[in-house]
mmCIF file of C-alpha atoms in Angstrom:
data_model
loop_
_atom_site.group_PDB
_atom_site.id
_atom_site.type_symbol
_atom_site.label_atom_id
_atom_site.label_comp_id
_atom_site.label_asym_id
_atom_site.label_seq_id
_atom_site.Cartn_x
_atom_site.Cartn_y
_atom_site.Cartn_z
ATOM 1 C CA UNK V 1 8.419 -19.362 -20.594
ATOM 2 C CA UNK V 2 9.570 -16.861 -18.382
ATOM 3 C CA UNK V 3 9.878 -16.600 -14.724
ATOM 4 C CA UNK V 4 11.317 -16.136 -11.561
ATOM 5 C CA UNK V 5 11.855 -17.443 -7.787
ATOM 6 C CA UNK V 6 12.216 -16.430 -4.455
ATOM 7 C CA UNK V 7 13.591 -18.761 -2.417
ATOM 8 C CA UNK V 8 13.063 -17.158 0.575
ATOM 9 C CA UNK V 9 9.255 -16.510 2.387
ATOM 10 C CA UNK V 10 10.919 -14.772 5.286
ATOM 11 C CA UNK V 11 14.571 -12.501 5.454
ATOM 12 C CA UNK V 12 15.048 -12.137 8.868
ATOM 13 C CA UNK V 13 18.163 -9.149 9.625
ATOM 14 C CA UNK V 14 19.316 -6.948 12.443
ATOM 15 C CA UNK V 15 19.011 -3.025 11.614
ATOM 16 C CA UNK V 16 22.415 -2.017 10.434
ATOM 17 C CA UNK V 17 23.487 -5.672 8.842
ATOM 18 C CA UNK V 18 23.394 -5.978 5.896
ATOM 19 C CA UNK V 19 20.610 -6.756 3.877
ATOM 20 C CA UNK V 20 19.584 -9.672 0.692
ATOM 21 C CA UNK V 21 16.985 -11.033 -1.165
ATOM 22 C CA UNK V 22 16.787 -13.828 -3.441
ATOM 23 C CA UNK V 23 16.254 -14.095 -7.088
ATOM 24 C CA UNK V 24 16.671 -15.883 -10.204
ATOM 25 C CA UNK V 25 15.505 -16.051 -13.048
ATOM 26 C CA UNK V 26 14.757 -19.114 -15.712
ATOM 27 C CA UNK V 27 14.602 -16.943 -19.266
ATOM 28 C CA UNK V 28 14.730 -17.569 -23.079
ATOM 29 C CA UNK V 29 15.993 -14.839 -24.113
ATOM 30 C CA UNK V 30 17.624 -11.618 -22.466
ATOM 31 C CA UNK V 31 15.972 -10.629 -19.121
ATOM 32 C CA UNK V 32 14.248 -7.954 -18.546
ATOM 33 C CA UNK V 33 13.996 -7.537 -14.689
ATOM 34 C CA UNK V 34 13.125 -5.281 -11.621
ATOM 35 C CA UNK V 35 12.736 -5.369 -8.274
ATOM 36 C CA UNK V 36 9.974 -4.030 -5.577
ATOM 37 C CA UNK V 37 8.388 -3.598 -2.370
ATOM 38 C CA UNK V 38 4.993 -3.803 -0.623
ATOM 39 C CA UNK V 39 4.139 -2.676 2.400
ATOM 40 C CA UNK V 40 0.954 -3.660 3.627
ATOM 41 C CA UNK V 41 -2.003 -2.176 2.187
ATOM 42 C CA UNK V 42 -0.334 -0.805 -0.325
ATOM 43 C CA UNK V 43 0.321 -1.493 -4.188
ATOM 44 C CA UNK V 44 4.120 -2.189 -5.561
ATOM 45 C CA UNK V 45 6.447 0.437 -5.166
ATOM 46 C CA UNK V 46 9.425 0.521 -8.659
ATOM 47 C CA UNK V 47 13.144 -0.666 -6.945
ATOM 48 C CA UNK V 48 14.862 -1.351 -9.973
ATOM 49 C CA UNK V 49 15.369 -3.019 -12.826
ATOM 50 C CA UNK V 50 17.936 -4.491 -14.972
ATOM 51 C CA UNK V 51 17.741 -4.417 -18.720
ATOM 52 C CA UNK V 52 21.781 -4.814 -20.112
ATOM 53 C CA UNK V 53 24.244 -2.998 -19.174
ATOM 54 C CA UNK V 54 26.049 -2.419 -15.727
ATOM 55 C CA UNK V 55 25.608 -5.433 -13.143
ATOM 56 C CA UNK V 56 24.669 -3.333 -10.758
ATOM 57 C CA UNK V 57 21.807 -1.608 -9.983
ATOM 58 C CA UNK V 58 21.169 1.211 -8.164
ATOM 59 C CA UNK V 59 17.715 2.516 -7.217
ATOM 60 C CA UNK V 60 15.375 3.387 -4.695
ATOM 61 C CA UNK V 61 16.250 4.170 -0.865
ATOM 62 C CA UNK V 62 19.293 2.180 -1.061
ATOM 63 C CA UNK V 63 18.633 -0.292 -3.149
ATOM 64 C CA UNK V 64 20.793 -2.445 -5.534
ATOM 65 C CA UNK V 65 20.779 -5.659 -7.652
ATOM 66 C CA UNK V 66 23.236 -7.669 -8.951
ATOM 67 C CA UNK V 67 22.553 -9.919 -11.938
ATOM 68 C CA UNK V 68 24.397 -12.824 -12.604
ATOM 69 C CA UNK V 69 24.202 -14.436 -16.138
ATOM 70 C CA UNK V 70 26.247 -17.497 -15.404
ATOM 71 C CA UNK V 71 24.030 -18.025 -11.727
ATOM 72 C CA UNK V 72 20.907 -17.244 -13.552
ATOM 73 C CA UNK V 73 20.613 -13.863 -10.186
ATOM 74 C CA UNK V 74 19.347 -11.559 -9.298
ATOM 75 C CA UNK V 75 19.708 -10.680 -5.380
ATOM 76 C CA UNK V 76 18.061 -7.161 -3.971
ATOM 77 C CA UNK V 77 21.042 -6.003 -1.443
ATOM 78 C CA UNK V 78 20.829 -2.909 1.280
ATOM 79 C CA UNK V 79 24.340 -3.356 2.903
ATOM 80 C CA UNK V 80 22.616 -1.653 5.577
ATOM 81 C CA UNK V 81 18.994 -2.597 6.726
ATOM 82 C CA UNK V 82 17.274 -0.285 8.373
ATOM 83 C CA UNK V 83 13.525 -0.982 10.183
ATOM 84 C CA UNK V 84 11.458 1.123 7.717
ATOM 85 C CA UNK V 85 12.307 -1.329 4.987
ATOM 86 C CA UNK V 86 10.263 -4.466 6.688
ATOM 87 C CA UNK V 87 7.583 -4.623 3.129
ATOM 88 C CA UNK V 88 7.560 -7.588 0.918
ATOM 89 C CA UNK V 89 9.819 -8.020 -2.001
ATOM 90 C CA UNK V 90 9.131 -9.284 -4.838
ATOM 91 C CA UNK V 91 11.317 -9.869 -7.888
ATOM 92 C CA UNK V 92 9.186 -9.595 -10.765
ATOM 93 C CA UNK V 93 10.805 -10.682 -15.133
ATOM 94 C CA UNK V 94 8.911 -8.705 -18.195
ATOM 95 C CA UNK V 95 7.621 -11.913 -20.366
ATOM 96 C CA UNK V 96 8.302 -11.037 -24.127
ATOM 97 C CA UNK V 97 4.150 -9.435 -24.452
ATOM 98 C CA UNK V 98 5.325 -7.271 -22.183
ATOM 99 C CA UNK V 99 3.745 -8.800 -18.700
ATOM 100 C CA UNK V 100 5.356 -8.538 -15.835
ATOM 101 C CA UNK V 101 5.832 -12.733 -13.941
ATOM 102 C CA UNK V 102 6.048 -11.988 -10.552
ATOM 103 C CA UNK V 103 8.077 -14.276 -7.901
ATOM 104 C CA UNK V 104 6.340 -15.905 -4.514
ATOM 105 C CA UNK V 105 7.535 -12.838 -2.347
ATOM 106 C CA UNK V 106 9.947 -12.106 0.144
ATOM 107 C CA UNK V 107 8.713 -11.377 3.844
ATOM 108 C CA UNK V 108 11.812 -9.249 4.889
ATOM 109 C CA UNK V 109 11.667 -8.662 8.932
ATOM 110 C CA UNK V 110 14.091 -5.736 10.415
ATOM 111 C CA UNK V 111 14.677 -6.071 13.860
ATOM 112 C CA UNK V 112 15.823 -3.415 16.301
ATOM 113 C CA UNK H 1 8.834 10.040 -9.628
ATOM 114 C CA UNK H 2 4.819 8.121 -12.037
ATOM 115 C CA UNK H 3 2.102 8.120 -9.496
ATOM 116 C CA UNK H 4 -0.699 5.428 -10.224
ATOM 117 C CA UNK H 5 -3.703 6.887 -8.150
ATOM 118 C CA UNK H 6 -6.331 4.519 -7.224
ATOM 119 C CA UNK H 7 -9.767 4.459 -5.869
ATOM 120 C CA UNK H 8 -11.435 4.043 -3.698
ATOM 121 C CA UNK H 9 -9.119 2.274 -0.899
ATOM 122 C CA UNK H 10 -11.115 0.384 1.011
ATOM 123 C CA UNK H 11 -15.382 -0.530 -0.019
ATOM 124 C CA UNK H 12 -17.503 -3.307 1.926
ATOM 125 C CA UNK H 13 -20.332 -3.645 -0.053
ATOM 126 C CA UNK H 14 -22.781 -6.471 -0.769
ATOM 127 C CA UNK H 15 -24.122 -9.423 -2.037
ATOM 128 C CA UNK H 16 -25.256 -8.699 -5.685
ATOM 129 C CA UNK H 17 -23.392 -4.989 -5.729
ATOM 130 C CA UNK H 18 -21.490 -3.674 -8.825
ATOM 131 C CA UNK H 19 -18.329 -1.694 -7.959
ATOM 132 C CA UNK H 20 -16.227 0.069 -9.770
ATOM 133 C CA UNK H 21 -12.654 1.090 -9.186
ATOM 134 C CA UNK H 22 -10.686 4.040 -10.626
ATOM 135 C CA UNK H 23 -7.073 4.301 -12.494
ATOM 136 C CA UNK H 24 -5.356 7.195 -12.160
ATOM 137 C CA UNK H 25 -1.886 7.996 -13.766
ATOM 138 C CA UNK H 26 -1.392 11.405 -12.894
ATOM 139 C CA UNK H 27 1.709 12.783 -14.232
ATOM 140 C CA UNK H 28 1.921 10.666 -17.179
ATOM 141 C CA UNK H 29 -0.242 8.790 -19.793
ATOM 142 C CA UNK H 30 -0.321 5.364 -19.905
ATOM 143 C CA UNK H 31 -0.931 3.325 -22.965
ATOM 144 C CA UNK H 32 -1.037 0.423 -21.158
ATOM 145 C CA UNK H 33 -2.923 -0.913 -17.586
ATOM 146 C CA UNK H 34 -2.576 -4.160 -15.829
ATOM 147 C CA UNK H 35 -5.561 -5.194 -12.872
ATOM 148 C CA UNK H 36 -4.305 -7.925 -10.484
ATOM 149 C CA UNK H 37 -5.846 -9.842 -7.732
ATOM 150 C CA UNK H 38 -3.587 -10.780 -4.090
ATOM 151 C CA UNK H 39 -5.297 -13.221 -2.018
ATOM 152 C CA UNK H 40 -3.667 -12.642 1.863
ATOM 153 C CA UNK H 41 0.077 -13.159 1.476
ATOM 154 C CA UNK H 42 0.614 -14.355 -2.009
ATOM 155 C CA UNK H 43 1.265 -13.159 -4.606
ATOM 156 C CA UNK H 44 -0.192 -11.360 -7.236
ATOM 157 C CA UNK H 45 -2.017 -12.491 -9.591
ATOM 158 C CA UNK H 46 -2.671 -10.341 -13.030
ATOM 159 C CA UNK H 47 -6.258 -10.667 -14.496
ATOM 160 C CA UNK H 48 -6.484 -8.261 -17.313
ATOM 161 C CA UNK H 49 -4.590 -6.333 -19.906
ATOM 162 C CA UNK H 50 -5.494 -2.571 -21.703
ATOM 163 C CA UNK H 51 -4.443 -0.585 -23.862
ATOM 164 C CA UNK H 52 -6.140 2.504 -24.720
ATOM 165 C CA UNK H 53 -8.461 2.865 -26.589
ATOM 166 C CA UNK H 54 -9.043 -1.136 -26.789
ATOM 167 C CA UNK H 55 -10.797 -4.135 -25.649
ATOM 168 C CA UNK H 56 -8.957 -5.609 -22.987
ATOM 169 C CA UNK H 57 -7.139 -8.813 -22.922
ATOM 170 C CA UNK H 58 -7.404 -10.880 -20.125
ATOM 171 C CA UNK H 59 -6.316 -13.825 -18.846
ATOM 172 C CA UNK H 60 -6.819 -17.268 -18.704
ATOM 173 C CA UNK H 61 -10.124 -18.465 -15.228
ATOM 174 C CA UNK H 62 -10.857 -14.690 -15.779
ATOM 175 C CA UNK H 63 -13.774 -13.936 -16.940
ATOM 176 C CA UNK H 64 -15.414 -10.909 -18.541
ATOM 177 C CA UNK H 65 -18.410 -10.354 -18.369
ATOM 178 C CA UNK H 66 -17.620 -10.362 -14.341
ATOM 179 C CA UNK H 67 -14.364 -7.604 -14.671
ATOM 180 C CA UNK H 68 -15.708 -5.094 -17.058
ATOM 181 C CA UNK H 69 -13.026 -2.767 -17.783
ATOM 182 C CA UNK H 70 -12.635 0.050 -19.192
ATOM 183 C CA UNK H 71 -10.054 1.756 -20.360
ATOM 184 C CA UNK H 72 -10.939 5.286 -22.598
ATOM 185 C CA UNK H 73 -8.598 7.380 -22.213
ATOM 186 C CA UNK H 74 -4.426 7.802 -21.723
ATOM 187 C CA UNK H 75 -4.829 8.709 -17.580
ATOM 188 C CA UNK H 76 -7.527 6.189 -16.508
ATOM 189 C CA UNK H 77 -8.352 3.007 -16.190
ATOM 190 C CA UNK H 78 -11.899 1.514 -14.581
ATOM 191 C CA UNK H 79 -11.883 -1.754 -12.895
ATOM 192 C CA UNK H 80 -16.172 -3.052 -12.390
ATOM 193 C CA UNK H 81 -17.152 -5.961 -10.504
ATOM 194 C CA UNK H 82 -20.327 -7.444 -11.552
ATOM 195 C CA UNK H 83 -22.400 -8.668 -8.994
ATOM 196 C CA UNK H 84 -20.407 -8.665 -6.219
ATOM 197 C CA UNK H 85 -19.426 -11.989 -4.139
ATOM 198 C CA UNK H 86 -17.929 -12.858 -1.139
ATOM 199 C CA UNK H 87 -15.652 -15.356 -3.624
ATOM 200 C CA UNK H 88 -14.705 -11.737 -4.993
ATOM 201 C CA UNK H 89 -13.735 -10.504 -1.997
ATOM 202 C CA UNK H 90 -9.865 -9.462 -2.617
ATOM 203 C CA UNK H 91 -7.232 -6.638 -3.057
ATOM 204 C CA UNK H 92 -6.845 -5.794 -6.289
ATOM 205 C CA UNK H 93 -4.514 -3.355 -7.752
ATOM 206 C CA UNK H 94 -3.605 -1.340 -10.744
ATOM 207 C CA UNK H 95 -0.971 -0.649 -12.200
ATOM 208 C CA UNK H 96 -0.306 1.464 -15.883
ATOM 209 C CA UNK H 97 2.502 1.956 -17.856
ATOM 210 C CA UNK H 98 3.615 4.124 -20.541
ATOM 211 C CA UNK H 99 4.499 3.585 -24.357
ATOM 212 C CA UNK H 100 7.269 1.003 -24.254
ATOM 213 C CA UNK H 101 8.337 -3.116 -22.835
ATOM 214 C CA UNK H 102 10.884 -2.334 -21.106
ATOM 215 C CA UNK H 103 9.045 0.944 -18.797
ATOM 216 C CA UNK H 104 8.914 0.419 -15.880
ATOM 217 C CA UNK H 105 5.054 -0.855 -14.073
ATOM 218 C CA UNK H 106 3.699 2.266 -11.462
ATOM 219 C CA UNK H 107 0.764 0.774 -8.942
ATOM 220 C CA UNK H 108 -1.897 2.664 -7.517
ATOM 221 C CA UNK H 109 -1.953 1.701 -3.816
ATOM 222 C CA UNK H 110 -5.018 -1.256 -4.304
ATOM 223 C CA UNK H 111 -8.539 -1.128 -2.663
ATOM 224 C CA UNK H 112 -10.085 -4.499 -0.431
ATOM 225 C CA UNK H 113 -13.251 -4.962 -1.635
ATOM 226 C CA UNK H 114 -15.076 -6.797 0.986
ATOM 227 C CA UNK H 115 -18.633 -8.269 -0.539
ATOM 228 C CA UNK H 116 -20.921 -9.729 1.958
#
């Protein structure tokens, strides 16, 4: 079965500092991985995806993610966090049937 | 970018009422649509998947007679919560994807349903 794990319920970072949100995956076959962000009372916004190709994937709003096969990880990163990046972040993997399996989510809090 | 419009964004109604939520893809053809339910501070729980023109496929434990899904066109899917009760109160989110499993899912802004 395909699954992802987000080990941190919350990540706190000061504005201007690097932001990392962790995600590890467990799949059989090639992983199709996604990151989404959710603001309060809103749906999810697509940030980026990894299907194949370069291990470093660049996405929206200055975010990027690094696919690491040996560590089965797909951590989301941003070099310099903004207060407006405070939100709930979800890692997801697509299963063979085309459905997304979401992680539990990580709340990011960026303080001024 | 791809836009999914979900309506209404917020609804309060009495117990026993049926509530319809619409999900529209505004600038792409949504061959597949998904309906999720999200409890406070929790992840999304997939309720059902629908392909245009076909019956929806419901996840285990989701009552298909309670949550009616229609996906009659490539731009519109509806979720009807029939005879809603307070335990049906939740945040419901739809998402849509164009043809191909590698395409990203695009999400609506969700509907906050409160049953009194």
